[in-house]
Tab-separated table of C-alpha atoms and ligand atoms in Angstrom:
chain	number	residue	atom	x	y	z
A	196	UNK	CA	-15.187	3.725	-12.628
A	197	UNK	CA	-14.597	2.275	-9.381
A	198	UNK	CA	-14.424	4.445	-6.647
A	199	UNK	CA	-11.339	3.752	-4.322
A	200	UNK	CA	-9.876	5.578	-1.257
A	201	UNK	CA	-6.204	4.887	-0.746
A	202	UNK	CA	-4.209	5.015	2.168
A	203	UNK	CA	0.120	5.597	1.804
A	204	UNK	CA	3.101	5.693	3.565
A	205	UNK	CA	4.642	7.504	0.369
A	206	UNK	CA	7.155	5.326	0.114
A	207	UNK	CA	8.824	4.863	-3.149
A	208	UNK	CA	6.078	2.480	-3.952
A	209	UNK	CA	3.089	4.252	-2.802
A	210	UNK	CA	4.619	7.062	-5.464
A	211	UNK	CA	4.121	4.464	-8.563
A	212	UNK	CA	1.205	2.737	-7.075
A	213	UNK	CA	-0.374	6.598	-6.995
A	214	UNK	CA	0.940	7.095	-10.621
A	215	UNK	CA	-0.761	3.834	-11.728
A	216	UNK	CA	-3.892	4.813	-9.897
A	217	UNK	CA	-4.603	7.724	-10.985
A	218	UNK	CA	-3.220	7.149	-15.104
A	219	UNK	CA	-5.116	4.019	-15.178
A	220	UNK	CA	-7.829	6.307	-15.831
A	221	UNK	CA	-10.431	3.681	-14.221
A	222	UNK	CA	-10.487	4.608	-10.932
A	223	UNK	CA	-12.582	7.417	-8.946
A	224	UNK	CA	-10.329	8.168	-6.432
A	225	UNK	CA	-12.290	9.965	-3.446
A	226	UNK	CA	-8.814	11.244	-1.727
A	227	UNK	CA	-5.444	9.675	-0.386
A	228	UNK	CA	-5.098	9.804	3.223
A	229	UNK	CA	-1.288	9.277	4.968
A	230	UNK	CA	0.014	7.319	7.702
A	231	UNK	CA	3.617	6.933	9.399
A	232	UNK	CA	5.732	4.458	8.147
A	233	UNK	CA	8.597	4.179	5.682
A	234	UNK	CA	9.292	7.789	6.428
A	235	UNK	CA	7.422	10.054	9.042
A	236	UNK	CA	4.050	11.592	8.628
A	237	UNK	CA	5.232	14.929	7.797
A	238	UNK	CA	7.352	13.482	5.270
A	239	UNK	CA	4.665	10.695	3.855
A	240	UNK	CA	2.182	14.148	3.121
A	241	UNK	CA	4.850	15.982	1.818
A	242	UNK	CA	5.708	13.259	-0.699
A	243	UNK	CA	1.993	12.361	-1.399
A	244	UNK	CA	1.505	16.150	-2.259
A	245	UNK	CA	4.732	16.712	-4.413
A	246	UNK	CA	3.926	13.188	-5.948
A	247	UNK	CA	0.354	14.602	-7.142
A	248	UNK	CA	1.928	18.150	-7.987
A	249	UNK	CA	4.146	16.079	-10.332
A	250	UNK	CA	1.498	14.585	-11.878
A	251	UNK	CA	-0.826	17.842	-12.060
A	252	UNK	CA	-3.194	16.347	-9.901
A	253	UNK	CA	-3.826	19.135	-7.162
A	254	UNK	CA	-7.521	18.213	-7.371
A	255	UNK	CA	-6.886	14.485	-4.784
A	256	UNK	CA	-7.443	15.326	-1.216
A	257	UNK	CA	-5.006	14.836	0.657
A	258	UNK	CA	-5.803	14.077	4.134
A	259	UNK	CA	-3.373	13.625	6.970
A	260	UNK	CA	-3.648	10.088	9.857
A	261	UNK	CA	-1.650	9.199	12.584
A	262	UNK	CA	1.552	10.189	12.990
A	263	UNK	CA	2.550	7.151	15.184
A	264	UNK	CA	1.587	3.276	15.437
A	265	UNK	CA	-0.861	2.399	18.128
A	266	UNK	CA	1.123	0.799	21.050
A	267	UNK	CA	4.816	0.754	19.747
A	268	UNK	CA	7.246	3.306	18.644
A	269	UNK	CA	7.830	4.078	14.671
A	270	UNK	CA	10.298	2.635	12.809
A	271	UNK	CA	11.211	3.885	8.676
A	272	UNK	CA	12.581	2.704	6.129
A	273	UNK	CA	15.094	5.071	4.761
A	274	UNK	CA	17.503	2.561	3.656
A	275	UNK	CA	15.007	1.160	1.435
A	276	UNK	CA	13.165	4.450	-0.029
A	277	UNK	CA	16.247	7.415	0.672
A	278	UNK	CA	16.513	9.751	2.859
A	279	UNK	CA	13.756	11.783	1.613
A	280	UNK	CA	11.392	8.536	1.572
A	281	UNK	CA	11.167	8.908	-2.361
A	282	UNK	CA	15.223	7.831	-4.032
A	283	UNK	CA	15.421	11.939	-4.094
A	284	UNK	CA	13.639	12.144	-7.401
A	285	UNK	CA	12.023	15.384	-8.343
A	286	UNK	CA	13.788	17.457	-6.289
A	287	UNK	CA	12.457	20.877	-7.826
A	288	UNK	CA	8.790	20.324	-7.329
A	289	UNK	CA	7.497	21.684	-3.745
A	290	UNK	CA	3.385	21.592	-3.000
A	291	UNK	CA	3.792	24.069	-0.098
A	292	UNK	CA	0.612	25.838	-0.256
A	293	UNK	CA	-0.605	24.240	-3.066
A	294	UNK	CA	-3.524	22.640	-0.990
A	295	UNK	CA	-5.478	24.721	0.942
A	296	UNK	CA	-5.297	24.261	4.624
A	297	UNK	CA	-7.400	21.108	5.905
A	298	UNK	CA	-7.808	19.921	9.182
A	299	UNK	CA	-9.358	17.131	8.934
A	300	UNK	CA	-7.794	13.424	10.188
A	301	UNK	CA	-7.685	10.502	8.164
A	302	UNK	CA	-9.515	8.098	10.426
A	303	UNK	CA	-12.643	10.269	10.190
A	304	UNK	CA	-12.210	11.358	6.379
A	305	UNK	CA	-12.677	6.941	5.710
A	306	UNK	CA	-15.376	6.861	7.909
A	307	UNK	CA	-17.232	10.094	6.457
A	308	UNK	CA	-16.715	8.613	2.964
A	309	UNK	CA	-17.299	4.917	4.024
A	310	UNK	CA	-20.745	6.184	4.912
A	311	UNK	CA	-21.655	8.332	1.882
A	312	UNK	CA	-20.859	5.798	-0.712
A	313	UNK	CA	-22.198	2.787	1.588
A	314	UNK	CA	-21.224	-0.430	-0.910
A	315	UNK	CA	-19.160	1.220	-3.264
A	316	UNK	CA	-16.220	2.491	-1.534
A	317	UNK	CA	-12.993	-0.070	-2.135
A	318	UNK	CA	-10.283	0.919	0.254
A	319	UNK	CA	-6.506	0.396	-0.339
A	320	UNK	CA	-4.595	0.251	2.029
A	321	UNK	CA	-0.668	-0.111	1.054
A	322	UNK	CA	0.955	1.485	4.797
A	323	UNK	CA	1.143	0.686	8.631
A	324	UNK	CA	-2.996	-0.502	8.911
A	325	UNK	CA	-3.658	2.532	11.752
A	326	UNK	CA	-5.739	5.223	10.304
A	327	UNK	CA	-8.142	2.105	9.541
A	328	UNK	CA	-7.738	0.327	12.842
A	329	UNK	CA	-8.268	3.756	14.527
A	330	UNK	CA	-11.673	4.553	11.973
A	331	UNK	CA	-12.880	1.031	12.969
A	332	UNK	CA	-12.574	1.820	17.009
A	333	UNK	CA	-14.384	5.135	16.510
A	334	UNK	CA	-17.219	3.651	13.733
A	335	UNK	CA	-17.364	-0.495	13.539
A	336	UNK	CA	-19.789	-0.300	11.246
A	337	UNK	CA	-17.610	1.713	8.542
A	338	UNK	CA	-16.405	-2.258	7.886
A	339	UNK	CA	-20.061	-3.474	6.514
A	340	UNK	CA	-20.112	0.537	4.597
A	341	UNK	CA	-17.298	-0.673	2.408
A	342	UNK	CA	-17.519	-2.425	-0.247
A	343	UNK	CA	-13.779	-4.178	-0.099
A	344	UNK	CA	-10.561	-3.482	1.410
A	345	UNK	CA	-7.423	-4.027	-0.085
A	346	UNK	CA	-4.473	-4.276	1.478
A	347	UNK	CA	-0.742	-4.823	0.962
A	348	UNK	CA	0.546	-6.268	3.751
A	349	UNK	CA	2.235	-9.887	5.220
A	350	UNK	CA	3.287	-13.072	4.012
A	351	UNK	CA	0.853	-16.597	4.268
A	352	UNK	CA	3.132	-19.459	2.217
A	353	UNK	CA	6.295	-18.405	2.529
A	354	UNK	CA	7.361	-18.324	6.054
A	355	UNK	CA	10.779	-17.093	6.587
A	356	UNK	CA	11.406	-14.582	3.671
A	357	UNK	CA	9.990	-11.604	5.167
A	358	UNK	CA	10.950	-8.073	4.530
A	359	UNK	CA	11.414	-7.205	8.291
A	360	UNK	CA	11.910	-10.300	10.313
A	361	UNK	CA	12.325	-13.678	8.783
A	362	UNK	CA	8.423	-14.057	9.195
A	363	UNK	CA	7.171	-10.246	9.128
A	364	UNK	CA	6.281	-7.726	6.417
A	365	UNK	CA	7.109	-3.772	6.724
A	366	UNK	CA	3.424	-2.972	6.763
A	367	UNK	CA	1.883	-5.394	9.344
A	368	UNK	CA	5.321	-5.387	11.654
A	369	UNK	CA	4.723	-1.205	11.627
A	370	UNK	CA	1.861	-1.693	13.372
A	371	UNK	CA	1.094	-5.035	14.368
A	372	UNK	CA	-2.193	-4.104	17.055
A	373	UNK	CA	-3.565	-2.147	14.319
A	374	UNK	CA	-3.338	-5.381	11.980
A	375	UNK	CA	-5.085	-7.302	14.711
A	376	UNK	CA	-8.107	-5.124	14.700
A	377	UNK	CA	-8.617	-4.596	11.263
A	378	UNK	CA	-8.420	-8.619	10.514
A	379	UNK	CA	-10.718	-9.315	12.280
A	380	UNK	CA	-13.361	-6.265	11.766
A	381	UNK	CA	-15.680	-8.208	9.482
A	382	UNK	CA	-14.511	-6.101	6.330
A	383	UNK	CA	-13.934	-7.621	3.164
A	384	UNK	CA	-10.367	-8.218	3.271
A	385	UNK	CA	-7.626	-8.842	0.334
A	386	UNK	CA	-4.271	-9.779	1.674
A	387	UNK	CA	-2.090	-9.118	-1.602
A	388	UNK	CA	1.558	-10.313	0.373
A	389	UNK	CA	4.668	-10.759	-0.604
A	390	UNK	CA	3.984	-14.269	-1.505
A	391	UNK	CA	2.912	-12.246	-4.781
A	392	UNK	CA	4.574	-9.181	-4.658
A	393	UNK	CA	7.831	-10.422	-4.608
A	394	UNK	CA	7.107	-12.064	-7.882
A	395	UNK	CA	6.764	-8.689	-9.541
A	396	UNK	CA	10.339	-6.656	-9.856
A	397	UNK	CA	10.606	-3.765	-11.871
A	398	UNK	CA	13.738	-4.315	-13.655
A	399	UNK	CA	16.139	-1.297	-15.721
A	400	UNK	CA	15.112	-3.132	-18.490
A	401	UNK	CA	11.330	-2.414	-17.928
A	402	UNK	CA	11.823	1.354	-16.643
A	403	UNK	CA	13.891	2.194	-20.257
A	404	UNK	CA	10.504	1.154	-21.729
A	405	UNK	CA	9.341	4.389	-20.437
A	406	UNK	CA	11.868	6.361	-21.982
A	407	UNK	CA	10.818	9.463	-24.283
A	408	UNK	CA	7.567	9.589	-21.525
A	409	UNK	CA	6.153	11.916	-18.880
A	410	UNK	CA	7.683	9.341	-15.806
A	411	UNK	CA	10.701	8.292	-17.281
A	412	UNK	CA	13.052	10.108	-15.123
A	413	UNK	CA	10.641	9.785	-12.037
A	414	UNK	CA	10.407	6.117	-12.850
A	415	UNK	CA	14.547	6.090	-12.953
A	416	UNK	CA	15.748	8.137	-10.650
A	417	UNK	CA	12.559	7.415	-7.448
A	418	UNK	CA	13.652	3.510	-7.542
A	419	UNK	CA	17.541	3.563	-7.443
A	420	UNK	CA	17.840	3.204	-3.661
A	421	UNK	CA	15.164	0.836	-3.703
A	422	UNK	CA	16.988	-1.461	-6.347
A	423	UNK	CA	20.018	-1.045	-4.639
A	424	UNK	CA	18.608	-2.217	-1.659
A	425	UNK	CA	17.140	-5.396	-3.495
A	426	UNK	CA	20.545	-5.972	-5.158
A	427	UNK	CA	22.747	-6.231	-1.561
A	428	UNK	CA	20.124	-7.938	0.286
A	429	UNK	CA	18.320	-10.243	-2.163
A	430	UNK	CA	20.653	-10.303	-4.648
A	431	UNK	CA	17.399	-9.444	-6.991
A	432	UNK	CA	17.349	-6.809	-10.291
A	433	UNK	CA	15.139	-4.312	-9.455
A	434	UNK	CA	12.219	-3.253	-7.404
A	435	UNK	CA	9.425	-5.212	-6.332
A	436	UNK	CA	6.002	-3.639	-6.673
A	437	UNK	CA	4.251	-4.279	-3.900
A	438	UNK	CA	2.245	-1.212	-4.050
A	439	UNK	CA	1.539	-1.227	-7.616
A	440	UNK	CA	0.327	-4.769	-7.630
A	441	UNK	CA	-2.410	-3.656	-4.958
A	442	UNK	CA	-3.952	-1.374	-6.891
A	443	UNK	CA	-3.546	-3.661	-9.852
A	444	UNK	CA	-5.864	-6.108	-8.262
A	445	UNK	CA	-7.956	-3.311	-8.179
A	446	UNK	CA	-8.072	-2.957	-11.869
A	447	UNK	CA	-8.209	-6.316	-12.302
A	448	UNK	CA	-8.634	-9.433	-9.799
A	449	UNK	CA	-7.721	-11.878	-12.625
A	450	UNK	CA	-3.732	-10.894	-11.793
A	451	UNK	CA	-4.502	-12.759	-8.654
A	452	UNK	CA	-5.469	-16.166	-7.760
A	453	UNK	CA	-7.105	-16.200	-4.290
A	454	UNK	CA	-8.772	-18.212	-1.613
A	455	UNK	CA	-10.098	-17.231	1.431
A	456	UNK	CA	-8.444	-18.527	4.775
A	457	UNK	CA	-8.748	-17.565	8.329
A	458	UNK	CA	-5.853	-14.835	9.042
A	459	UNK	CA	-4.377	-13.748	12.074
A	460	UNK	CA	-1.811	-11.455	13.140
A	461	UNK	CA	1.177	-12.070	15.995
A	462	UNK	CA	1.412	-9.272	18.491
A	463	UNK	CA	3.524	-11.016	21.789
A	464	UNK	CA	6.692	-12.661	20.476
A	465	UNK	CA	9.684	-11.006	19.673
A	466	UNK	CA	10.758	-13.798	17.249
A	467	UNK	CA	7.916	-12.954	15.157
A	468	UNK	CA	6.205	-9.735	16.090
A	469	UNK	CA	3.798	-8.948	12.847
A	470	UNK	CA	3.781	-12.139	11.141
A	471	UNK	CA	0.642	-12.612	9.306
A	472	UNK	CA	-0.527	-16.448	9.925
A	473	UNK	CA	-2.852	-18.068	7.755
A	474	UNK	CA	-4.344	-20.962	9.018
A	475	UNK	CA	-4.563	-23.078	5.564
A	476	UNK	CA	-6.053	-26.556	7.321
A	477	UNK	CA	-8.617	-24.740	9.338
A	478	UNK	CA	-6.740	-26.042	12.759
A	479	UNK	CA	-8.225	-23.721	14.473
A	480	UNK	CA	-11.657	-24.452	13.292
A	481	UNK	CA	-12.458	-20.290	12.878
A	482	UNK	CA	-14.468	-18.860	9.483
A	483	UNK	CA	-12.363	-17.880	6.530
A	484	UNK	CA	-11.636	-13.411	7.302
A	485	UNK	CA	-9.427	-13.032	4.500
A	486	UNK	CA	-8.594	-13.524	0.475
A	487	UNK	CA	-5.104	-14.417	0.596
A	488	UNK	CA	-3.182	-14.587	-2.434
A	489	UNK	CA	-1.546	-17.466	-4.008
A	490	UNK	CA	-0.202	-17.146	-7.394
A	491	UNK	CA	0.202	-13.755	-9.573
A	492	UNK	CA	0.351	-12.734	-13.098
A	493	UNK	CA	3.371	-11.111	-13.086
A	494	UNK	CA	4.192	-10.510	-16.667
A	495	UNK	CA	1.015	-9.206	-17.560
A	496	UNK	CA	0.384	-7.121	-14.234
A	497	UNK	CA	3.997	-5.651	-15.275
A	498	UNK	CA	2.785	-5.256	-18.705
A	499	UNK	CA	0.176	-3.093	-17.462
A	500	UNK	CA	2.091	-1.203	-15.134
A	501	UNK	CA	4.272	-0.175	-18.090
A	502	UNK	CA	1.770	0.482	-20.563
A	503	UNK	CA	-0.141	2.761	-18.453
A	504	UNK	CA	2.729	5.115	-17.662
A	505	UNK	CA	3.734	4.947	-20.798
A	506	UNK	CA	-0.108	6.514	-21.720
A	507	UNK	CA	1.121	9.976	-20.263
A	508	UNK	CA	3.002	10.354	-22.778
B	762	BDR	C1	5.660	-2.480	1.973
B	762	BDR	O1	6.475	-1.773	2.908
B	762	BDR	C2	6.869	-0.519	2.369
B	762	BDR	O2	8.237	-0.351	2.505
B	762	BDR	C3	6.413	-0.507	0.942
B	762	BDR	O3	5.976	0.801	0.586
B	762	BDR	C4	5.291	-1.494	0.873
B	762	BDR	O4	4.053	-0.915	1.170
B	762	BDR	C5	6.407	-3.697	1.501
B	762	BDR	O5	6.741	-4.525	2.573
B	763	CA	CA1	3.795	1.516	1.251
């Protein structure tokens, strides 16, 4: 079992990228900590919890991060994940209470459990990057204590169809600063973008596969806005998995083909605040900081996906 530590912005995504986790059965998942982003903090543990109540999983901690980005002010994503940041599905199930009170802050929680399994923690990080820019201010050296960090985030080859701005991905535009420090921490980074993700869309076809099972009608009824959404503005069927497909790398790297590029992140200009740029010539002569993805799977990461909520039968 590999043991993981994931970070959400729960997020319609984050919700089936939890799922997956956590059914896959191969992971040794140490807690989930929450960030702001597609819906606000309050909102993203709320979700996380109800999410994991769902599932019967009360044993994950759940441990609360930053409520806001760094330097700029928050911006969600209703109109991709509902109102309630998860398409309204299970609408009856309420974890007030179910987790004992905990104070503790997300930042610190990666950094105490960076440093007790030193090498063998993989973090994943499918949010806004700040609860792991913030760890790395207060502890640098939690980025040589992991083992790998995984993170959904950015585009690299295919400028101009970003999620955000023609050049910028939800995650990385959330919190730009905070992408800028974690790049360049010296961590073991793994950039899964939307060069790949976008190859991977949960279609009605897929989600009837899951009729008869325990996530059928979460499956259904958590990614309507979302494929909505995809429908007006993309003119796609279905949802992409971007969060799923992170943790699928997880499970298994061969989904992916990578190679490892230097990788910044744009902070100043308006045009293209958050754009993730990947220097693929090595112009500017730096080392390689990040695995960047080039070329996915997608039918048998999808295949996967399926089969493994299908398992809870
Ligand atoms: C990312 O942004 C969020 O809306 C999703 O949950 C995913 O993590 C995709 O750009
Ligand atoms: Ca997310």
């Amino acid at each position: 079992m590999k043991k993981v530590m994931l970070d959400v912005d729960t997020g319609v995504d984050d919700a089936l990228a939890i799922l997956y986790g956590l059914e896959s059965g191969e992971l040794d998942v140490q807690g989930i900590t929450t960030v702001c982003g597609n819906v606000p903090l309050e909102m993203v543990v709320s979700n996380t919890k109800r999410v994991l109540t769902h599932m019967g999983r009360t044993d994950i901690p759940v441990v609360p991060g930053a409520q806001r980005p760094l330097l700029r002010e928050a911006e969600h994503e209703y109109k991709v994940h509902g109102a309630d940041g998860i398409g309204g599905a299970i609408p009856d199930v309420q974890a007030e209470g179910v987790w004992p009170y905990d104070d503790r802050f997300a930042p610190d929680f990666i950094i105490e459990q960076a440093s007790r399994h030193r090498g063998e923690l993989t973090l994943i990080l499918v949010g806004p990057l700040t609860n792991f820019a913030l760890a790395l201010r207060r502890e640098p050296r939690v980025a040589e204590w992991l083992k790998e960090v995984v993170i959904m985030g950015g585009l690299v080859s295919e400028a101009g169809r970003g999620n955000k701005l023609p050049n910028a991905e939800f995650n990385i535009y959330a919190d730009a600063e905070a992408a800028l420090i974690v790049f360049h921490s010296g961590a073991d980074i793994t950039l899964v973008s939307l060069d790949v993700t976008l190859q991977t869309y949960l279609t009605m076809e897929h989600i009837e596969q899951l009729e008869g099972t325990a996530y059928y009608n979460f499956v259904r009824e958590s990614t309507g806005v979302f494929r909505e959404f995809s429908r007006d503005l993309f003119g796609t069927d279905g949802c992409a998995l971007h969060d799923p497909l992170t943790v699928g790398y997880v499970l298994d790297p061969t989904l992916l083909q990578t190679e490892r590029h230097y990788v910044t992140v744009e902070t100043v200009s308006p045009l293209s605040y958050g754009q993730t740029i990947c220097d693929f010539r090595g112009l500017w002569k730096e080392a390689p900081n990040v695995r960047v993805c080039l070329g996915v799977e997608a039918d048998r990461f999808l295949a996967h996906f399926i089969e493994t909520l299908r398992g809870k039968a």
